CSV table of C-alpha atoms in Angstrom, one decimal:
chain,number,residue,atom,x,y,z
A,135,MET,CA,3.8,14.8,-11.3
A,136,ARG,CA,6.7,13.0,-12.9
A,137,LYS,CA,7.3,9.3,-13.6
A,138,GLY,CA,10.5,7.3,-13.9
A,139,TYR,CA,12.2,3.9,-13.6
A,140,VAL,CA,15.0,2.6,-11.3
A,141,ASP,CA,17.2,-0.3,-12.4
A,142,GLY,CA,17.5,-2.9,-9.7
A,143,SER,CA,18.8,-6.4,-9.2
A,144,THR,CA,15.4,-7.9,-9.9
A,145,GLY,CA,14.5,-5.6,-12.8
A,146,GLN,CA,13.1,-2.1,-13.2
A,147,VAL,CA,10.9,-0.5,-10.6
A,148,HIS,CA,8.5,2.2,-11.8
A,149,TYR,CA,7.6,5.2,-9.7
A,150,ARG,CA,5.7,8.5,-9.6
A,151,TRP,CA,7.0,11.5,-7.7
A,152,VAL,CA,6.2,15.1,-6.9
A,153,GLY,CA,8.3,17.7,-5.0
A,154,GLU,CA,11.9,18.7,-5.2
A,155,ASP,CA,12.8,19.4,-1.5
A,156,GLY,CA,11.8,18.5,2.0
A,157,PRO,CA,11.2,15.3,3.8
A,158,VAL,CA,10.9,12.2,1.6
A,159,VAL,CA,7.7,10.1,1.9
A,160,VAL,CA,7.6,6.7,0.2
A,161,LEU,CA,4.1,5.4,-0.7
A,162,LEU,CA,3.2,1.8,-1.2
A,163,HIS,CA,0.0,0.6,-2.8
A,164,GLN,CA,-2.6,-2.2,-2.1
A,165,THR,CA,-3.2,-5.3,-4.3
A,166,ALA,CA,-3.8,-5.2,-7.2
A,167,SER,CA,-3.4,-1.5,-7.6
A,168,SER,CA,-0.3,0.6,-8.6
A,169,SER,CA,1.2,3.9,-7.7
A,170,ARG,CA,-1.7,5.5,-9.5
A,171,MET,CA,-3.9,5.0,-6.4
A,172,TYR,CA,-1.8,7.8,-4.7
A,173,GLU,CA,-2.2,10.4,-7.4
A,174,ARG,CA,-5.0,12.3,-5.7
A,175,PHE,CA,-3.3,12.1,-2.3
A,176,MET,CA,-0.1,13.4,-3.8
A,177,ALA,CA,-1.9,16.3,-5.5
A,178,ALA,CA,-3.6,17.2,-2.2
A,179,MET,CA,-0.4,17.2,-0.1
A,180,PRO,CA,1.1,20.6,0.4
A,181,SER,CA,4.5,21.6,-1.0
A,182,GLY,CA,7.5,21.0,1.2
A,183,TYR,CA,7.6,17.2,0.8
A,184,ARG,CA,9.1,14.9,-1.8
A,185,LEU,CA,6.5,12.2,-2.4
A,186,ILE,CA,7.6,9.0,-4.2
A,187,ALA,CA,4.9,6.3,-5.0
A,188,LEU,CA,6.4,3.0,-6.1
A,189,ASP,CA,4.9,0.2,-8.2
A,190,THR,CA,5.5,-3.0,-6.3
A,191,PRO,CA,7.3,-5.6,-8.5
A,192,GLY,CA,4.7,-7.3,-10.7
A,193,PHE,CA,2.3,-4.4,-10.5
A,194,GLY,CA,1.8,-1.2,-12.5
A,195,ALA,CA,4.9,-0.8,-14.7
A,196,SER,CA,7.4,-2.6,-12.5
A,197,ASP,CA,9.0,-5.8,-13.6
A,198,PRO,CA,7.8,-9.0,-11.7
A,199,TYR,CA,9.9,-11.5,-9.9
A,200,ALA,CA,10.6,-14.7,-11.9
A,201,ALA,CA,8.6,-16.7,-9.3
A,202,GLN,CA,6.5,-16.3,-6.2
A,203,PRO,CA,8.2,-13.6,-4.1
A,204,SER,CA,8.1,-13.3,-0.3
A,205,THR,CA,7.4,-10.0,1.4
A,206,ALA,CA,11.1,-9.9,2.3
A,207,GLN,CA,12.0,-10.0,-1.4
A,208,LEU,CA,9.5,-7.3,-2.3
A,209,VAL,CA,10.7,-5.0,0.5
A,210,ALA,CA,14.3,-5.6,-0.6
A,211,ALA,CA,13.5,-4.5,-4.2
A,212,LEU,CA,11.6,-1.4,-3.1
A,213,ALA,CA,14.3,-0.4,-0.6
A,214,GLU,CA,16.9,-0.8,-3.2
A,215,ALA,CA,15.0,1.4,-5.6
A,216,VAL,CA,14.7,4.2,-3.0
A,217,ALA,CA,18.4,3.9,-2.2
A,218,ALA,CA,19.2,4.2,-5.9
A,219,LEU,CA,17.2,7.4,-6.0
A,220,GLY,CA,19.6,8.8,-3.5
A,221,HIS,CA,17.5,8.7,-0.4
A,222,ASP,CA,18.7,7.3,2.9
A,223,ARG,CA,16.1,8.8,5.3
A,224,TYR,CA,12.4,8.7,4.6
A,225,HIS,CA,8.9,8.2,5.9
A,226,LEU,CA,6.8,5.2,4.8
A,227,LEU,CA,3.0,5.2,4.1
A,228,GLY,CA,1.5,1.9,3.0
A,229,HIS,CA,-2.0,0.8,2.2
A,230,HIS,CA,-3.2,-2.8,2.8
A,231,THR,CA,-0.5,-5.0,1.1
A,232,GLY,CA,1.6,-1.8,1.1
A,233,ALA,CA,1.1,-1.5,4.8
A,234,ALA,CA,2.4,-5.1,5.3
A,235,LEU,CA,5.5,-4.3,3.2
A,236,ALA,CA,6.0,-0.9,5.0
A,237,CYS,CA,5.9,-2.6,8.4
A,238,GLU,CA,8.5,-5.2,7.5
A,239,TRP,CA,10.6,-2.4,5.8
A,240,ALA,CA,10.5,-0.3,8.9
A,241,ALA,CA,11.4,-3.2,11.1
A,242,GLY,CA,14.4,-4.1,9.1
A,243,HIS,CA,15.7,-0.7,8.1
A,244,GLY,CA,15.3,1.3,11.3
A,245,GLU,CA,18.3,3.5,10.5
A,246,ALA,CA,16.5,4.8,7.3
A,247,VAL,CA,12.8,4.9,8.2
A,248,ARG,CA,11.8,8.0,10.0
A,249,SER,CA,8.1,7.0,10.6
A,250,LEU,CA,5.7,4.3,9.6
A,251,ALA,CA,2.0,5.0,8.6
A,252,MET,CA,-0.4,2.2,7.6
A,253,ILE,CA,-3.9,2.1,6.3
A,254,GLY,CA,-5.6,-1.2,7.3
A,255,GLY,CA,-5.0,-3.4,10.3
A,256,LEU,CA,-3.0,-6.6,9.7
A,257,ALA,CA,-2.5,-8.1,13.1
A,258,MET,CA,-4.8,-11.0,12.6
A,259,GLY,CA,-2.9,-13.9,14.2
A,260,ALA,CA,-1.5,-17.1,12.6
A,261,GLU,CA,-4.9,-18.9,12.3
A,262,ALA,CA,-6.6,-16.1,10.5
A,263,ARG,CA,-3.7,-15.6,8.2
A,264,ALA,CA,-3.8,-19.3,7.4
A,265,ASN,CA,-7.5,-19.0,6.6
A,266,TRP,CA,-6.9,-16.0,4.4
A,267,LEU,CA,-4.0,-17.8,2.6
A,268,ALA,CA,-6.2,-20.8,2.0
A,269,GLY,CA,-8.8,-18.6,0.4
A,270,VAL,CA,-6.4,-17.0,-2.2
A,271,SER,CA,-7.2,-18.4,-5.6
A,272,ASP,CA,-5.4,-18.1,-9.0
A,273,ALA,CA,-6.5,-15.4,-11.5
A,274,PRO,CA,-6.1,-17.2,-14.8
A,275,LEU,CA,-6.6,-15.5,-18.2
A,276,SER,CA,-9.6,-16.9,-20.1
A,277,ALA,CA,-9.9,-17.3,-23.8
A,278,ASP,CA,-13.5,-16.1,-23.7
A,279,GLY,CA,-12.4,-12.9,-21.8
A,280,ALA,CA,-14.2,-13.9,-18.6
A,281,HIS,CA,-11.2,-12.6,-16.6
A,282,LEU,CA,-12.1,-9.1,-17.8
A,283,LEU,CA,-15.4,-9.2,-16.1
A,284,ARG,CA,-13.9,-10.8,-13.0
A,285,ALA,CA,-11.5,-7.8,-12.7
A,286,TRP,CA,-14.4,-5.4,-13.0
A,287,GLU,CA,-16.5,-7.2,-10.4
A,288,ARG,CA,-13.5,-7.6,-8.0
A,289,VAL,CA,-13.0,-3.9,-7.7
A,290,ALA,CA,-16.5,-3.2,-6.4
A,291,GLY,CA,-16.4,-6.2,-4.1
A,292,ILE,CA,-13.1,-5.7,-2.4
A,293,ASP,CA,-14.6,-4.7,0.9
A,294,ALA,CA,-16.3,-7.2,3.2
A,295,VAL,CA,-19.6,-5.4,3.3
A,296,PRO,CA,-21.4,-3.1,0.8
A,297,VAL,CA,-19.9,0.4,1.4
A,298,ALA,CA,-21.9,3.5,1.6
A,299,SER,CA,-20.0,5.0,-1.3
A,300,PRO,CA,-18.9,2.3,-3.8
A,301,PRO,CA,-16.2,3.3,-6.4
A,302,ASP,CA,-17.6,5.4,-9.2
A,303,VAL,CA,-17.1,4.2,-12.8
A,304,ASP,CA,-13.8,6.1,-13.3
A,305,LEU,CA,-12.2,4.7,-10.1
A,306,ARG,CA,-13.5,1.3,-10.8
A,307,HIS,CA,-12.1,1.4,-14.4
A,308,ARG,CA,-8.7,2.5,-13.1
A,309,GLU,CA,-8.5,-0.2,-10.5
A,310,ALA,CA,-9.8,-2.9,-12.9
A,311,VAL,CA,-7.2,-2.0,-15.5
A,312,ASP,CA,-4.5,-2.3,-12.8
A,313,VAL,CA,-5.8,-5.8,-11.9
A,314,LEU,CA,-5.5,-6.8,-15.6
A,315,ILE,CA,-2.0,-5.4,-15.9
A,316,ALA,CA,-0.9,-7.5,-12.9
A,317,SER,CA,-2.8,-10.6,-14.1
A,318,PRO,CA,-2.5,-13.5,-13.8
A,319,ARG,CA,0.1,-13.2,-11.1
A,320,TRP,CA,-1.4,-10.6,-8.7
A,321,PRO,CA,-2.6,-13.3,-6.1
A,322,GLU,CA,1.1,-13.9,-5.4
A,323,ALA,CA,1.1,-10.6,-3.4
A,324,TYR,CA,-1.6,-12.0,-1.1
A,325,ARG,CA,0.2,-15.3,-0.7
A,326,ALA,CA,3.3,-13.3,0.3
A,327,VAL,CA,1.4,-11.1,2.8
A,328,PHE,CA,-0.5,-14.0,4.4
A,329,SER,CA,2.7,-15.9,4.8
A,330,GLN,CA,4.2,-13.0,6.7
A,331,ASP,CA,4.4,-12.8,10.5
A,332,PHE,CA,3.1,-9.2,10.6
A,333,GLU,CA,3.0,-9.0,14.4
A,334,ALA,CA,6.6,-10.0,14.7
A,335,HIS,CA,7.7,-7.2,12.4
A,336,LEU,CA,5.4,-4.6,14.1
A,337,GLU,CA,7.0,-5.5,17.4
A,338,ARG,CA,10.4,-4.6,16.0
A,339,VAL,CA,9.4,-1.2,14.6
A,340,GLY,CA,11.2,1.5,16.6
A,341,CYS,CA,10.1,4.6,14.7
A,342,PRO,CA,6.9,6.6,15.4
A,343,ALA,CA,3.9,4.8,13.9
A,344,LEU,CA,0.4,5.7,12.7
A,345,LEU,CA,-2.5,3.3,12.0
A,346,MET,CA,-5.5,4.3,10.0
A,347,SER,CA,-8.5,2.3,8.8
A,348,GLY,CA,-12.0,2.9,7.4
A,349,THR,CA,-14.9,1.4,9.3
A,350,GLU,CA,-16.1,-0.3,6.1
A,351,ASP,CA,-12.6,-1.6,5.2
A,352,ILE,CA,-12.3,-5.3,4.8
A,353,LEU,CA,-9.4,-5.1,7.3
A,354,TRP,CA,-11.4,-3.1,9.9
A,355,PRO,CA,-12.0,-6.2,12.1
A,356,TYR,CA,-8.2,-6.3,12.8
A,357,PHE,CA,-7.9,-2.6,13.6
A,358,GLU,CA,-8.1,-2.9,17.4
A,359,ALA,CA,-5.8,-6.0,17.5
A,360,THR,CA,-3.2,-4.1,15.4
A,361,ALA,CA,-3.4,-1.1,17.7
A,362,ALA,CA,-3.0,-3.3,20.8
A,363,SER,CA,0.1,-4.9,19.2
A,364,LYS,CA,1.9,-1.6,19.5
A,365,PRO,CA,0.4,0.5,22.3
A,366,ASP,CA,2.4,3.6,21.5
A,367,MET,CA,1.2,3.8,17.9
A,368,ARG,CA,-1.2,6.6,17.0
A,369,THR,CA,-4.6,5.4,15.7
A,370,ASP,CA,-7.2,7.2,13.6
A,371,VAL,CA,-10.5,6.1,12.1
A,372,LEU,CA,-11.4,6.9,8.5
A,373,PRO,CA,-14.7,6.9,6.7
A,374,GLY,CA,-15.3,4.4,3.9
A,375,GLY,CA,-13.5,1.3,2.9
A,376,ALA,CA,-10.6,0.3,0.6
A,377,TYR,CA,-10.6,3.5,-1.5
A,378,ALA,CA,-10.2,6.1,1.2
A,379,LEU,CA,-7.3,7.6,-0.6
A,380,ASP,CA,-9.6,8.5,-3.5
A,381,GLN,CA,-12.9,9.0,-1.8
A,382,HIS,CA,-11.8,10.6,1.5
A,383,THR,CA,-8.5,12.2,0.4
A,384,GLU,CA,-8.9,15.2,2.6
A,385,ALA,CA,-9.4,13.1,5.7
A,386,VAL,CA,-6.3,11.0,5.0
A,387,VAL,CA,-4.2,14.1,4.2
A,388,THR,CA,-5.4,15.9,7.4
A,389,ILE,CA,-4.5,13.0,9.7
A,390,TYR,CA,-1.2,12.3,8.0
A,391,LEU,CA,0.0,15.9,8.0
A,392,ASP,CA,-0.9,16.2,11.7
A,393,PHE,CA,1.1,13.0,12.4
A,394,LEU,CA,4.1,14.4,10.5
A,395,THR,CA,3.8,17.8,12.1
A,396,GLY,CA,3.8,16.1,15.5
A,397,LEU,CA,7.0,14.4,14.7
A,398,ARG,CA,8.7,17.7,14.0
A,399,THR,CA,7.5,19.2,17.3
A,400,ALA,CA,8.1,16.2,19.5
């Protein structure tokens, strides 16, 4: 696995990649993670694909926007980075926040996006989005270090209900560190997503689409509504919650490869 930076109009975008040839798959992470959350998935994918995992601006090692960004601005920065890498046709796979960005990206760049895959349902309607938006709070740094403990506790409590397999200490440490790297501005990603009209973007997506979600995922309650918003979209149920890419890697890879193979044979 290699790492690199792309210079863009809003700063540097950091990315991880594997593979030299084959179809390009662009991977977008959840909040407040980074491209590190795709390392296990990328290692489990077979050769024959070029996998590019991007750090969303403000996360991982990517430069942040000067002020609160919109999903449109985040998508523009990420699409610019992929274009700068020399790719004009690619598949998108996004998780949670990454799914929201991938959906808007696919809706607005139909000539470039070969397929859209999302983990986590986001068709929740304007009222629910407003409620989620109202619940987003700041994540200030504390002189006594209390924000360090809040980051640690957040990782274990990211799902709505206690999951059967909570993150182990290594996974929890990785995710907590990513929260701290993005602090104090990581809530801006949620403000952007919950200000987005996800359903309108999904309606405009013309490429083949796949929706996955774990039954313990905090976004599971929106899975059926998201599927109903695009009846021709393939849907698959995963075990676990927000960390399916780490805890149920084989299941995600199996479903995703079957989806990609189906595109080639269709």
